[in-house]
mmCIF file of C-alpha atoms in Angstrom:
data_model
loop_
_atom_site.group_PDB
_atom_site.id
_atom_site.type_symbol
_atom_site.label_atom_id
_atom_site.label_comp_id
_atom_site.label_asym_id
_atom_site.label_seq_id
_atom_site.Cartn_x
_atom_site.Cartn_y
_atom_site.Cartn_z
ATOM 1 C CA LEU A 972 56.286 40.879 -25.638
ATOM 2 C CA ASN A 973 56.772 38.416 -28.614
ATOM 3 C CA GLN A 974 56.186 35.504 -26.196
ATOM 4 C CA LEU A 975 52.820 36.980 -24.923
ATOM 5 C CA LEU A 976 51.686 37.724 -28.481
ATOM 6 C CA MET A 977 52.385 34.269 -30.320
ATOM 7 C CA PRO A 978 49.946 32.127 -28.313
ATOM 8 C CA ALA A 979 47.376 34.764 -28.698
ATOM 9 C CA MET A 980 47.976 34.813 -32.491
ATOM 10 C CA PHE A 981 47.851 30.987 -32.660
ATOM 11 C CA ASP A 982 44.453 30.998 -30.633
ATOM 12 C CA GLY A 983 43.166 33.685 -33.115
ATOM 13 C CA MET A 984 44.136 31.452 -36.034
ATOM 14 C CA LYS A 985 42.376 28.508 -34.556
ATOM 15 C CA LEU A 986 39.185 30.364 -33.842
ATOM 16 C CA ALA A 987 39.417 31.702 -37.595
ATOM 17 C CA ALA A 988 39.803 28.124 -38.777
ATOM 18 C CA VAL A 989 37.048 26.745 -36.764
ATOM 19 C CA ALA A 990 34.757 29.672 -37.850
ATOM 20 C CA THR A 991 35.667 29.098 -41.502
ATOM 21 C CA VAL A 992 34.802 25.143 -41.169
ATOM 22 C CA LEU A 993 31.479 25.977 -39.585
ATOM 23 C CA TYR A 994 30.580 28.399 -42.302
ATOM 24 C CA VAL A 995 31.424 25.855 -44.803
ATOM 25 C CA ILE A 996 29.455 23.244 -43.262
ATOM 26 C CA VAL A 997 26.435 25.523 -42.680
ATOM 27 C CA ARG A 998 26.634 26.471 -46.342
ATOM 28 C CA SER A 999 27.106 23.063 -47.895
ATOM 29 C CA LEU A 1000 24.273 21.482 -45.653
ATOM 30 C CA ASN A 1001 22.110 24.671 -46.144
ATOM 31 C CA LEU A 1002 21.220 24.678 -42.412
ATOM 32 C CA LYS A 1003 19.956 28.326 -42.882
ATOM 33 C CA CYS A 1004 17.532 27.510 -45.501
ATOM 34 C CA PRO A 1005 14.075 27.486 -44.200
ATOM 35 C CA THR A 1006 11.544 24.698 -44.577
ATOM 36 C CA ALA A 1007 8.389 25.172 -46.643
ATOM 37 C CA ALA A 1008 5.229 23.473 -48.100
ATOM 38 C CA PRO A 1009 5.527 22.273 -51.681
ATOM 39 C CA ASP A 1010 4.790 24.743 -54.302
ATOM 40 C CA ILE A 1011 1.627 23.690 -56.115
ATOM 41 C CA THR A 1012 0.681 24.356 -59.496
ATOM 42 C CA CYS A 1013 -2.822 23.313 -60.928
ATOM 43 C CA GLN A 1014 -6.175 24.736 -62.116
ATOM 44 C CA ASP A 1015 -8.934 25.604 -59.717
ATOM 45 C CA THR A 1016 -11.256 22.452 -60.378
ATOM 46 C CA PRO A 1017 -13.577 20.516 -58.086
ATOM 47 C CA LEU A 1018 -11.199 17.550 -58.263
ATOM 48 C CA ASN A 1019 -8.065 19.472 -57.466
ATOM 49 C CA ARG A 1020 -9.548 21.247 -54.599
ATOM 50 C CA TYR A 1021 -10.782 17.927 -53.156
ATOM 51 C CA LEU A 1022 -7.333 16.365 -53.540
ATOM 52 C CA LEU A 1023 -5.435 19.144 -51.836
ATOM 53 C CA LYS A 1024 -8.058 19.141 -48.979
ATOM 54 C CA SER A 1025 -7.990 15.320 -48.701
ATOM 55 C CA CYS A 1026 -4.173 15.265 -48.849
ATOM 56 C CA PRO A 1027 -2.961 17.868 -46.310
ATOM 57 C CA ILE A 1028 0.630 16.325 -46.538
ATOM 58 C CA LEU A 1029 0.855 18.335 -49.838
ATOM 59 C CA THR A 1030 0.026 21.661 -48.464
ATOM 60 C CA LYS A 1031 1.909 21.326 -45.181
ATOM 61 C CA GLU A 1032 5.644 21.963 -44.982
ATOM 62 C CA TYR A 1033 8.131 19.139 -45.611
ATOM 63 C CA ILE A 1034 10.549 18.937 -42.883
ATOM 64 C CA PRO A 1035 13.740 16.929 -43.620
ATOM 65 C CA PRO A 1036 16.208 15.895 -40.942
ATOM 66 C CA LEU A 1037 17.661 18.855 -39.374
ATOM 67 C CA LEU A 1038 21.447 18.317 -39.673
ATOM 68 C CA TRP A 1039 21.548 17.024 -43.269
ATOM 69 C CA GLY A 1040 18.258 16.958 -44.794
ATOM 70 C CA LYS A 1041 18.484 20.386 -46.455
ATOM 71 C CA SER A 1042 21.324 19.178 -48.737
ATOM 72 C CA GLY A 1043 20.166 17.734 -51.947
ATOM 73 C CA HIS A 1044 23.484 16.122 -52.369
ATOM 74 C CA LEU A 1045 23.150 14.187 -49.090
ATOM 75 C CA GLN A 1046 19.538 13.206 -49.540
ATOM 76 C CA THR A 1047 20.659 11.733 -53.097
ATOM 77 C CA ALA A 1048 23.695 10.115 -51.856
ATOM 78 C CA LEU A 1049 21.831 8.407 -48.953
ATOM 79 C CA TYR A 1050 19.186 7.256 -51.403
ATOM 80 C CA GLY A 1051 21.869 6.052 -53.789
ATOM 81 C CA LYS A 1052 23.792 4.098 -51.226
ATOM 82 C CA MET A 1053 21.067 2.775 -48.774
ATOM 83 C CA GLY A 1054 17.756 3.489 -50.513
ATOM 84 C CA ARG A 1055 15.882 3.330 -47.121
ATOM 85 C CA VAL A 1056 16.928 2.565 -43.599
ATOM 86 C CA LYS A 1057 15.574 -0.499 -41.834
ATOM 87 C CA SER A 1058 13.901 -1.510 -45.147
ATOM 88 C CA PRO A 1059 11.221 -4.202 -44.830
ATOM 89 C CA LYS A 1060 11.166 -7.499 -47.024
ATOM 90 C CA PRO A 1061 7.709 -7.920 -48.484
ATOM 91 C CA CYS A 1062 7.193 -11.353 -49.804
ATOM 92 C CA GLY A 1063 6.152 -11.444 -53.589
ATOM 93 C CA LEU A 1064 5.888 -13.802 -56.454
ATOM 94 C CA ARG A 1065 7.959 -13.347 -59.540
ATOM 95 C CA LYS A 1066 6.344 -13.494 -62.764
ATOM 96 C CA TYR A 1067 8.099 -14.182 -66.228
ATOM 97 C CA LEU A 1068 6.548 -12.841 -69.510
ATOM 98 C CA PRO A 1069 7.852 -13.939 -72.875
ATOM 99 C CA MET A 1070 7.984 -10.991 -75.440
ATOM 100 C CA PRO A 1071 7.512 -11.190 -79.093
ATOM 101 C CA ASP A 1072 11.160 -10.327 -79.731
ATOM 102 C CA GLY A 1073 12.270 -13.187 -77.510
ATOM 103 C CA ALA A 1074 12.969 -11.235 -74.448
ATOM 104 C CA THR A 1075 11.625 -12.243 -71.012
ATOM 105 C CA ALA A 1076 10.146 -9.549 -69.033
ATOM 106 C CA THR A 1077 9.917 -9.977 -65.171
ATOM 107 C CA PHE A 1078 7.961 -8.429 -62.404
ATOM 108 C CA ASP A 1079 7.164 -9.201 -58.711
ATOM 109 C CA LEU A 1080 3.588 -9.377 -57.586
ATOM 110 C CA PHE A 1081 2.751 -8.542 -53.873
ATOM 111 C CA GLU A 1082 -0.830 -9.066 -52.598
ATOM 112 C CA PRO A 1083 -2.354 -6.666 -50.283
ATOM 113 C CA GLN A 1084 -2.286 -7.104 -46.593
ATOM 114 C CA SER A 1085 -5.495 -5.514 -45.631
ATOM 115 C CA ILE A 1086 -8.800 -4.467 -47.172
ATOM 116 C CA HIS A 1087 -8.681 -1.118 -48.899
ATOM 117 C CA SER A 1088 -10.582 1.723 -47.293
ATOM 118 C CA THR A 1089 -12.925 1.708 -50.400
ATOM 119 C CA GLY A 1090 -13.340 -1.986 -50.304
ATOM 120 C CA ASP A 1091 -12.234 -2.270 -53.872
ATOM 121 C CA ASP A 1092 -9.615 -4.066 -55.648
ATOM 122 C CA ILE A 1093 -6.943 -1.614 -56.596
ATOM 123 C CA THR A 1094 -3.420 -2.441 -57.823
ATOM 124 C CA MET A 1095 -0.368 -0.246 -57.937
ATOM 125 C CA VAL A 1096 1.668 -0.796 -61.069
ATOM 126 C CA ILE A 1097 5.192 0.424 -60.288
ATOM 127 C CA CYS A 1098 7.962 1.361 -62.527
ATOM 128 C CA PRO A 1099 11.389 1.979 -60.609
ATOM 129 C CA GLY A 1100 14.342 4.049 -61.599
ATOM 130 C CA ILE A 1101 17.163 3.583 -63.723
ATOM 131 C CA GLY A 1102 18.727 0.094 -63.500
ATOM 132 C CA ASN A 1103 16.494 -0.757 -60.445
ATOM 133 C CA HIS A 1104 14.112 -3.611 -59.543
ATOM 134 C CA SER A 1105 11.835 -4.877 -57.019
ATOM 135 C CA GLU A 1106 14.836 -5.695 -54.669
ATOM 136 C CA LYS A 1107 15.740 -2.120 -54.124
ATOM 137 C CA HIS A 1108 15.120 -0.704 -50.442
ATOM 138 C CA TYR A 1109 13.251 2.325 -51.560
ATOM 139 C CA ILE A 1110 10.927 0.042 -53.612
ATOM 140 C CA ARG A 1111 10.614 -2.569 -50.943
ATOM 141 C CA THR A 1112 9.715 0.258 -48.385
ATOM 142 C CA PHE A 1113 7.040 1.688 -50.616
ATOM 143 C CA VAL A 1114 5.508 -1.794 -51.399
ATOM 144 C CA ASP A 1115 5.156 -2.676 -47.717
ATOM 145 C CA TYR A 1116 3.530 0.639 -46.816
ATOM 146 C CA SER A 1117 1.112 0.217 -49.932
ATOM 147 C CA GLN A 1118 0.255 -3.366 -48.968
ATOM 148 C CA LYS A 1119 -0.648 -2.372 -45.647
ATOM 149 C CA GLN A 1120 -2.985 0.270 -46.956
ATOM 150 C CA GLY A 1121 -4.774 -2.409 -49.080
ATOM 151 C CA TYR A 1122 -3.053 -2.079 -52.406
ATOM 152 C CA ARG A 1123 -1.901 -4.955 -54.477
ATOM 153 C CA CYS A 1124 1.483 -4.024 -55.932
ATOM 154 C CA ALA A 1125 3.146 -4.980 -59.232
ATOM 155 C CA VAL A 1126 6.678 -3.918 -59.658
ATOM 156 C CA LEU A 1127 8.434 -4.081 -62.942
ATOM 157 C CA ASN A 1128 12.322 -5.481 -62.993
ATOM 158 C CA HIS A 1129 13.941 -3.268 -65.784
ATOM 159 C CA LEU A 1130 15.207 -5.704 -68.536
ATOM 160 C CA GLY A 1131 18.659 -6.756 -67.361
ATOM 161 C CA ALA A 1132 18.666 -4.875 -63.961
ATOM 162 C CA LEU A 1133 18.209 -8.175 -62.051
ATOM 163 C CA PRO A 1134 21.879 -9.741 -61.711
ATOM 164 C CA ASN A 1135 20.639 -13.293 -61.362
ATOM 165 C CA ILE A 1136 18.323 -13.027 -64.288
ATOM 166 C CA GLU A 1137 19.977 -13.863 -67.747
ATOM 167 C CA LEU A 1138 18.899 -11.889 -70.852
ATOM 168 C CA THR A 1139 17.029 -14.204 -73.397
ATOM 169 C CA SER A 1140 17.452 -11.623 -76.364
ATOM 170 C CA PRO A 1141 20.191 -9.050 -77.295
ATOM 171 C CA ARG A 1142 18.078 -6.139 -75.553
ATOM 172 C CA MET A 1143 17.995 -4.422 -72.221
ATOM 173 C CA PHE A 1144 15.644 -1.585 -70.896
ATOM 174 C CA THR A 1145 16.011 1.933 -72.309
ATOM 175 C CA TYR A 1146 15.141 5.357 -71.293
ATOM 176 C CA GLY A 1147 11.756 4.978 -72.677
ATOM 177 C CA CYS A 1148 10.826 1.565 -73.891
ATOM 178 C CA THR A 1149 7.307 0.680 -72.688
ATOM 179 C CA TRP A 1150 7.137 -2.887 -73.957
ATOM 180 C CA GLU A 1151 7.826 -4.646 -70.689
ATOM 181 C CA PHE A 1152 5.693 -2.180 -68.441
ATOM 182 C CA SER A 1153 2.937 -2.673 -71.044
ATOM 183 C CA ALA A 1154 3.263 -6.500 -70.802
ATOM 184 C CA MET A 1155 2.984 -6.424 -66.988
ATOM 185 C CA VAL A 1156 -0.036 -3.962 -66.985
ATOM 186 C CA GLY A 1157 -1.685 -6.477 -69.489
ATOM 187 C CA TYR A 1158 -1.163 -9.319 -67.384
ATOM 188 C CA ILE A 1159 -2.556 -7.658 -64.269
ATOM 189 C CA LYS A 1160 -5.793 -6.440 -66.227
ATOM 190 C CA ARG A 1161 -6.267 -9.880 -67.595
ATOM 191 C CA THR A 1162 -5.471 -11.842 -64.379
ATOM 192 C CA PHE A 1163 -7.426 -9.538 -62.172
ATOM 193 C CA PRO A 1164 -10.577 -8.268 -64.141
ATOM 194 C CA GLN A 1165 -12.095 -6.341 -61.371
ATOM 195 C CA THR A 1166 -9.086 -4.448 -60.522
ATOM 196 C CA GLN A 1167 -8.446 -0.751 -61.064
ATOM 197 C CA LEU A 1168 -4.885 0.601 -61.366
ATOM 198 C CA ILE A 1169 -2.659 3.210 -59.935
ATOM 199 C CA VAL A 1170 0.369 3.937 -61.905
ATOM 200 C CA VAL A 1171 3.541 5.041 -60.175
ATOM 201 C CA GLY A 1172 6.968 5.831 -61.562
ATOM 202 C CA PHE A 1173 10.211 6.811 -60.069
ATOM 203 C CA SER A 1174 12.738 8.861 -61.955
ATOM 204 C CA LEU A 1175 13.356 6.996 -65.519
ATOM 205 C CA GLY A 1176 10.308 4.852 -64.415
ATOM 206 C CA GLY A 1177 8.137 8.047 -64.400
ATOM 207 C CA ASN A 1178 9.199 8.817 -68.003
ATOM 208 C CA ILE A 1179 8.208 5.309 -68.873
ATOM 209 C CA ALA A 1180 4.842 5.376 -67.046
ATOM 210 C CA CYS A 1181 3.791 8.679 -68.417
ATOM 211 C CA LYS A 1182 4.951 7.618 -72.180
ATOM 212 C CA TYR A 1183 3.008 4.455 -71.715
ATOM 213 C CA LEU A 1184 -0.335 6.189 -70.774
ATOM 214 C CA GLY A 1185 0.149 8.839 -73.692
ATOM 215 C CA GLU A 1186 0.916 6.404 -76.180
ATOM 216 C CA ASN A 1187 -2.502 4.891 -76.570
ATOM 217 C CA PRO A 1188 -5.827 5.910 -75.051
ATOM 218 C CA ALA A 1189 -6.465 2.405 -74.544
ATOM 219 C CA ASN A 1190 -3.560 2.444 -72.128
ATOM 220 C CA GLN A 1191 -5.632 4.505 -69.623
ATOM 221 C CA GLU A 1192 -8.605 2.003 -69.445
ATOM 222 C CA ARG A 1193 -9.192 1.030 -65.805
ATOM 223 C CA VAL A 1194 -6.464 3.578 -64.771
ATOM 224 C CA LEU A 1195 -7.496 5.784 -61.660
ATOM 225 C CA CYS A 1196 -4.427 8.040 -61.683
ATOM 226 C CA CYS A 1197 -0.612 8.343 -62.087
ATOM 227 C CA VAL A 1198 2.014 9.458 -59.953
ATOM 228 C CA SER A 1199 5.475 10.497 -61.273
ATOM 229 C CA ILE A 1200 8.304 11.247 -58.921
ATOM 230 C CA CYS A 1201 11.458 12.952 -59.706
ATOM 231 C CA GLN A 1202 11.599 12.509 -63.389
ATOM 232 C CA GLY A 1203 13.242 14.808 -65.988
ATOM 233 C CA TYR A 1204 10.527 14.782 -68.921
ATOM 234 C CA SER A 1205 12.982 15.418 -71.709
ATOM 235 C CA ALA A 1206 16.051 13.530 -72.267
ATOM 236 C CA LEU A 1207 17.200 15.775 -75.101
ATOM 237 C CA ARG A 1208 17.113 18.873 -72.978
ATOM 238 C CA ALA A 1209 18.543 17.308 -70.090
ATOM 239 C CA GLN A 1210 21.606 15.957 -72.195
ATOM 240 C CA GLU A 1211 23.038 19.310 -72.301
ATOM 241 C CA THR A 1212 22.606 19.985 -68.396
ATOM 242 C CA PHE A 1213 24.283 16.587 -67.586
ATOM 243 C CA LEU A 1214 27.556 17.977 -69.057
ATOM 244 C CA GLN A 1215 27.656 20.878 -66.759
ATOM 245 C CA TRP A 1216 29.534 21.082 -63.511
ATOM 246 C CA ASP A 1217 26.558 22.913 -61.837
ATOM 247 C CA GLN A 1218 25.434 20.914 -58.918
ATOM 248 C CA CYS A 1219 28.086 18.440 -59.591
ATOM 249 C CA ARG A 1220 25.936 17.052 -62.316
ATOM 250 C CA ARG A 1221 28.875 16.007 -64.492
ATOM 251 C CA LEU A 1222 29.990 13.769 -61.422
ATOM 252 C CA TYR A 1223 26.842 12.179 -61.046
ATOM 253 C CA ASN A 1224 26.592 11.567 -64.748
ATOM 254 C CA PHE A 1225 30.011 9.698 -64.516
ATOM 255 C CA LEU A 1226 28.797 7.604 -61.512
ATOM 256 C CA MET A 1227 25.491 6.513 -63.367
ATOM 257 C CA ALA A 1228 27.436 5.817 -66.512
ATOM 258 C CA ASP A 1229 29.900 3.579 -64.378
ATOM 259 C CA ASN A 1230 26.745 1.840 -62.990
ATOM 260 C CA MET A 1231 25.199 1.311 -66.542
ATOM 261 C CA LYS A 1232 28.423 0.042 -67.717
ATOM 262 C CA LYS A 1233 28.603 -2.596 -65.078
ATOM 263 C CA ILE A 1234 24.987 -3.528 -65.894
ATOM 264 C CA ILE A 1235 25.737 -3.875 -69.572
ATOM 265 C CA LEU A 1236 28.931 -5.727 -69.128
ATOM 266 C CA SER A 1237 27.327 -8.267 -67.059
ATOM 267 C CA HIS A 1238 25.168 -9.260 -70.014
ATOM 268 C CA ARG A 1239 27.919 -9.099 -72.363
ATOM 269 C CA ALA A 1240 27.297 -12.505 -73.777
ATOM 270 C CA SER A 1241 23.850 -12.088 -74.387
ATOM 271 C CA LEU A 1242 24.110 -8.604 -75.849
ATOM 272 C CA PHE A 1243 27.171 -8.920 -78.094
ATOM 273 C CA GLY A 1244 27.362 -12.658 -78.619
ATOM 274 C CA MET A 1245 23.795 -13.453 -80.001
ATOM 275 C CA SER A 1246 23.528 -13.876 -83.817
ATOM 276 C CA SER A 1247 20.644 -11.358 -83.851
ATOM 277 C CA SER A 1248 22.545 -8.724 -82.058
ATOM 278 C CA ASN A 1249 22.887 -5.183 -83.503
ATOM 279 C CA MET A 1250 26.099 -4.801 -81.655
ATOM 280 C CA GLU A 1251 29.745 -4.774 -82.961
ATOM 281 C CA ALA A 1252 33.172 -5.375 -81.387
ATOM 282 C CA ALA A 1253 33.733 -1.508 -81.864
ATOM 283 C CA ASP A 1254 30.735 -0.680 -79.643
ATOM 284 C CA LEU A 1255 32.121 -2.919 -76.802
ATOM 285 C CA SER A 1256 35.522 -0.974 -77.172
ATOM 286 C CA HIS A 1257 33.503 2.306 -77.029
ATOM 287 C CA LEU A 1258 31.598 1.132 -73.953
ATOM 288 C CA TYR A 1259 34.854 0.474 -72.020
ATOM 289 C CA THR A 1260 35.944 4.262 -72.529
ATOM 290 C CA ALA A 1261 32.616 5.838 -72.009
ATOM 291 C CA THR A 1262 32.438 8.375 -69.185
ATOM 292 C CA SER A 1263 29.083 9.623 -69.721
ATOM 293 C CA LEU A 1264 25.419 8.381 -70.159
ATOM 294 C CA MET A 1265 25.203 10.157 -73.506
ATOM 295 C CA GLN A 1266 28.302 8.240 -74.855
ATOM 296 C CA ILE A 1267 26.756 4.993 -73.572
ATOM 297 C CA ASP A 1268 23.384 5.830 -75.101
ATOM 298 C CA ASP A 1269 24.990 6.778 -78.454
ATOM 299 C CA ASN A 1270 27.183 3.628 -78.740
ATOM 300 C CA ILE A 1271 24.848 1.110 -77.159
ATOM 301 C CA MET A 1272 21.379 1.809 -76.035
ATOM 302 C CA ARG A 1273 19.950 3.725 -79.046
ATOM 303 C CA LYS A 1274 20.856 0.610 -81.117
ATOM 304 C CA PHE A 1275 18.512 -1.845 -79.346
ATOM 305 C CA HIS A 1276 15.599 -0.138 -81.053
ATOM 306 C CA GLY A 1277 17.328 0.895 -84.222
ATOM 307 C CA HIS A 1278 17.516 4.664 -83.730
ATOM 308 C CA ASN A 1279 19.779 6.359 -86.167
ATOM 309 C CA SER A 1280 21.144 9.088 -83.891
ATOM 310 C CA LEU A 1281 21.224 10.018 -80.325
ATOM 311 C CA LYS A 1282 18.825 12.978 -81.077
ATOM 312 C CA GLU A 1283 16.338 10.645 -82.442
ATOM 313 C CA TYR A 1284 16.602 8.217 -79.561
ATOM 314 C CA TYR A 1285 16.002 10.868 -76.882
ATOM 315 C CA GLU A 1286 13.205 12.480 -78.938
ATOM 316 C CA LYS A 1287 11.444 9.255 -79.384
ATOM 317 C CA GLU A 1288 11.796 7.922 -75.997
ATOM 318 C CA SER A 1289 11.082 11.018 -73.823
ATOM 319 C CA CYS A 1290 7.524 11.369 -72.326
ATOM 320 C CA VAL A 1291 7.332 15.072 -73.228
ATOM 321 C CA HIS A 1292 5.872 14.361 -76.381
ATOM 322 C CA TYR A 1293 3.187 12.012 -74.975
ATOM 323 C CA ILE A 1294 2.384 13.449 -71.547
ATOM 324 C CA HIS A 1295 -0.139 15.942 -72.915
ATOM 325 C CA ASN A 1296 -2.367 12.859 -74.141
ATOM 326 C CA ILE A 1297 -2.888 11.822 -70.358
ATOM 327 C CA SER A 1298 -6.456 12.501 -69.437
ATOM 328 C CA VAL A 1299 -6.622 10.528 -65.921
ATOM 329 C CA PRO A 1300 -5.632 12.600 -62.820
ATOM 330 C CA LEU A 1301 -1.740 12.988 -62.874
ATOM 331 C CA LEU A 1302 0.310 14.020 -59.971
ATOM 332 C CA LEU A 1303 3.930 15.074 -61.054
ATOM 333 C CA MET A 1304 6.568 15.834 -58.288
ATOM 334 C CA ASN A 1305 9.923 17.093 -58.041
ATOM 335 C CA SER A 1306 12.588 18.660 -55.832
ATOM 336 C CA SER A 1307 14.094 21.978 -56.335
ATOM 337 C CA ASP A 1308 17.254 20.552 -54.956
ATOM 338 C CA ASP A 1309 17.629 17.509 -56.918
ATOM 339 C CA PRO A 1310 21.088 17.458 -58.345
ATOM 340 C CA LEU A 1311 20.060 15.284 -61.394
ATOM 341 C CA VAL A 1312 17.082 17.262 -62.616
ATOM 342 C CA HIS A 1313 18.010 20.823 -63.822
ATOM 343 C CA GLN A 1314 15.599 23.720 -62.960
ATOM 344 C CA SER A 1315 15.066 24.441 -66.651
ATOM 345 C CA LEU A 1316 13.384 20.896 -67.153
ATOM 346 C CA LEU A 1317 10.726 21.835 -64.562
ATOM 347 C CA THR A 1318 9.033 24.398 -66.943
ATOM 348 C CA ILE A 1319 7.702 21.202 -68.609
ATOM 349 C CA PRO A 1320 5.383 19.986 -65.680
ATOM 350 C CA ARG A 1321 4.597 23.435 -64.469
ATOM 351 C CA THR A 1322 3.218 24.531 -67.988
ATOM 352 C CA LEU A 1323 1.329 21.298 -68.347
ATOM 353 C CA ALA A 1324 -0.334 21.873 -64.935
ATOM 354 C CA GLU A 1325 -1.273 25.379 -65.934
ATOM 355 C CA LYS A 1326 -2.842 24.172 -68.970
ATOM 356 C CA LYS A 1327 -4.538 20.764 -68.092
ATOM 357 C CA GLN A 1328 -7.291 20.342 -65.458
ATOM 358 C CA ASN A 1329 -6.109 16.743 -64.632
ATOM 359 C CA VAL A 1330 -2.537 17.854 -63.696
ATOM 360 C CA ILE A 1331 -1.085 18.758 -60.283
ATOM 361 C CA PHE A 1332 2.670 19.743 -60.227
ATOM 362 C CA ALA A 1333 4.202 19.683 -56.638
ATOM 363 C CA LEU A 1334 7.791 20.987 -56.351
ATOM 364 C CA THR A 1335 9.327 20.706 -52.947
ATOM 365 C CA LEU A 1336 12.277 22.929 -51.575
ATOM 366 C CA HIS A 1337 14.267 19.823 -50.317
ATOM 367 C CA GLY A 1338 14.187 16.281 -50.966
ATOM 368 C CA GLY A 1339 17.306 15.515 -53.530
ATOM 369 C CA HIS A 1340 16.495 12.805 -56.146
ATOM 370 C CA LEU A 1341 14.247 10.329 -54.510
ATOM 371 C CA GLY A 1342 15.376 11.029 -51.061
ATOM 372 C CA PHE A 1343 12.437 12.862 -49.263
ATOM 373 C CA PHE A 1344 13.871 11.477 -45.947
ATOM 374 C CA GLU A 1345 11.903 12.634 -42.753
ATOM 375 C CA GLY A 1346 13.547 12.546 -39.237
ATOM 376 C CA ALA A 1347 14.176 14.817 -36.199
ATOM 377 C CA VAL A 1348 17.839 15.626 -36.189
ATOM 378 C CA LEU A 1349 20.267 13.217 -37.458
ATOM 379 C CA PHE A 1350 18.655 9.632 -38.173
ATOM 380 C CA PRO A 1351 15.960 9.254 -40.840
ATOM 381 C CA GLN A 1352 12.809 7.581 -40.502
ATOM 382 C CA PRO A 1353 12.314 4.278 -42.463
ATOM 383 C CA LEU A 1354 9.159 5.707 -44.271
ATOM 384 C CA SER A 1355 9.786 8.807 -46.484
ATOM 385 C CA TRP A 1356 7.639 11.655 -47.047
ATOM 386 C CA MET A 1357 7.463 10.552 -50.718
ATOM 387 C CA ASP A 1358 5.893 7.399 -49.803
ATOM 388 C CA LYS A 1359 3.307 8.971 -47.722
ATOM 389 C CA VAL A 1360 2.499 11.510 -50.467
ATOM 390 C CA ILE A 1361 1.905 8.782 -53.196
ATOM 391 C CA VAL A 1362 -0.393 6.717 -50.980
ATOM 392 C CA SER A 1363 -2.333 9.752 -49.619
ATOM 393 C CA TYR A 1364 -2.961 10.934 -53.181
ATOM 394 C CA ALA A 1365 -4.067 7.461 -54.367
ATOM 395 C CA ASN A 1366 -6.374 7.026 -51.410
ATOM 396 C CA ALA A 1367 -8.080 10.385 -52.213
ATOM 397 C CA ILE A 1368 -8.321 9.608 -55.916
ATOM 398 C CA CYS A 1369 -9.905 6.116 -54.785
ATOM 399 C CA GLN A 1370 -12.457 7.895 -52.459
ATOM 400 C CA TRP A 1371 -13.304 10.401 -55.333
ATOM 401 C CA GLU A 1372 -14.028 7.817 -57.568
ATOM 402 C CA LYS A 1373 -15.979 5.694 -55.173
ATOM 403 C CA HIS A 1374 -18.088 8.640 -53.754
ATOM 404 C CA ARG A 1375 -18.066 11.067 -56.623
ATOM 405 C CA PRO A 1376 -21.541 12.825 -56.047
ATOM 406 C CA GLN A 1377 -20.708 13.263 -52.444
ATOM 407 C CA CYS A 1378 -17.221 14.525 -53.078
ATOM 408 C CA GLN A 1379 -18.377 17.319 -55.588
#
């Protein structure tokens, strides 16, 4: 009898193990989670009605790759590791701009590959995510797509982000410093006096772009609209969430801190060796032992601009204190399963969209952090849903400005 029962028991254990593994996979990949259209928050105005009608992609469901696209972690990991698949290599011209404090800002300029649908000269001024630049795959993919739609593109290279460009002053990019972005926009306005601007910011770049526009009304001159993707709006409020293990946020914090550490150490001679540097030997030793972005911000980043405390640094460099000053059309986009941006932070854009006529807040169910991959089952497409949304929104704004009486 035992000889008959033992094989049956082992078979049952195997089936139970397989069932458990399948259950874990289904749960971790969110395979049972439905797809949905973005949740849109905005006021009922003629412009917003026109935009939602002209951008059907914003009102139709976003369908990620079937097997893994409903996992915010996998979307984020794929973006972080690869950026995009089959990324093009648009040909641009690198520009160098001397800054008043001795720093040298750089950006890459890409000319349009076709005539814009309005026939006008329009430039996208683009601010990438933390430690990113024009050579990142997701930026290259977006630039190539925008060029083909008739846009000139100017992409800021965050100060210190390019590995082959030495710093010329003891300062690098920070969470909310707008100096380099402002210099790039100024150059574009002077060099192309007929051009109009579309401002685009990804993650940290979204914070810088919105802060820049809200700092001074003059910064919004010749700006048609602004699009911000996956930013967190308030570094002070985000600080608390980054120390939590919910959604593995503490792990992401450690990984981003490690990347920031590498960038800083690659410019150690400039940041710590120049006579005008605010850094001390103790700061360098603190950097080596840092395990979070907050520790790096407190010991290194805040000192570039003389902030007295971490709280002051986060308060002064967050766009939440400036974004309400933006009067041009503003599209704010986030994903519910973004492991880096806590749900509590999304009350900021939602409240803003409820109060201001020029703001649309789009919240997707899936997409992760700057992922938004599309594809049938397993393999993602080169162009992301995010790229299509930005260009579709920009096209609609351009048509509205060109034919406002007919649009209304």
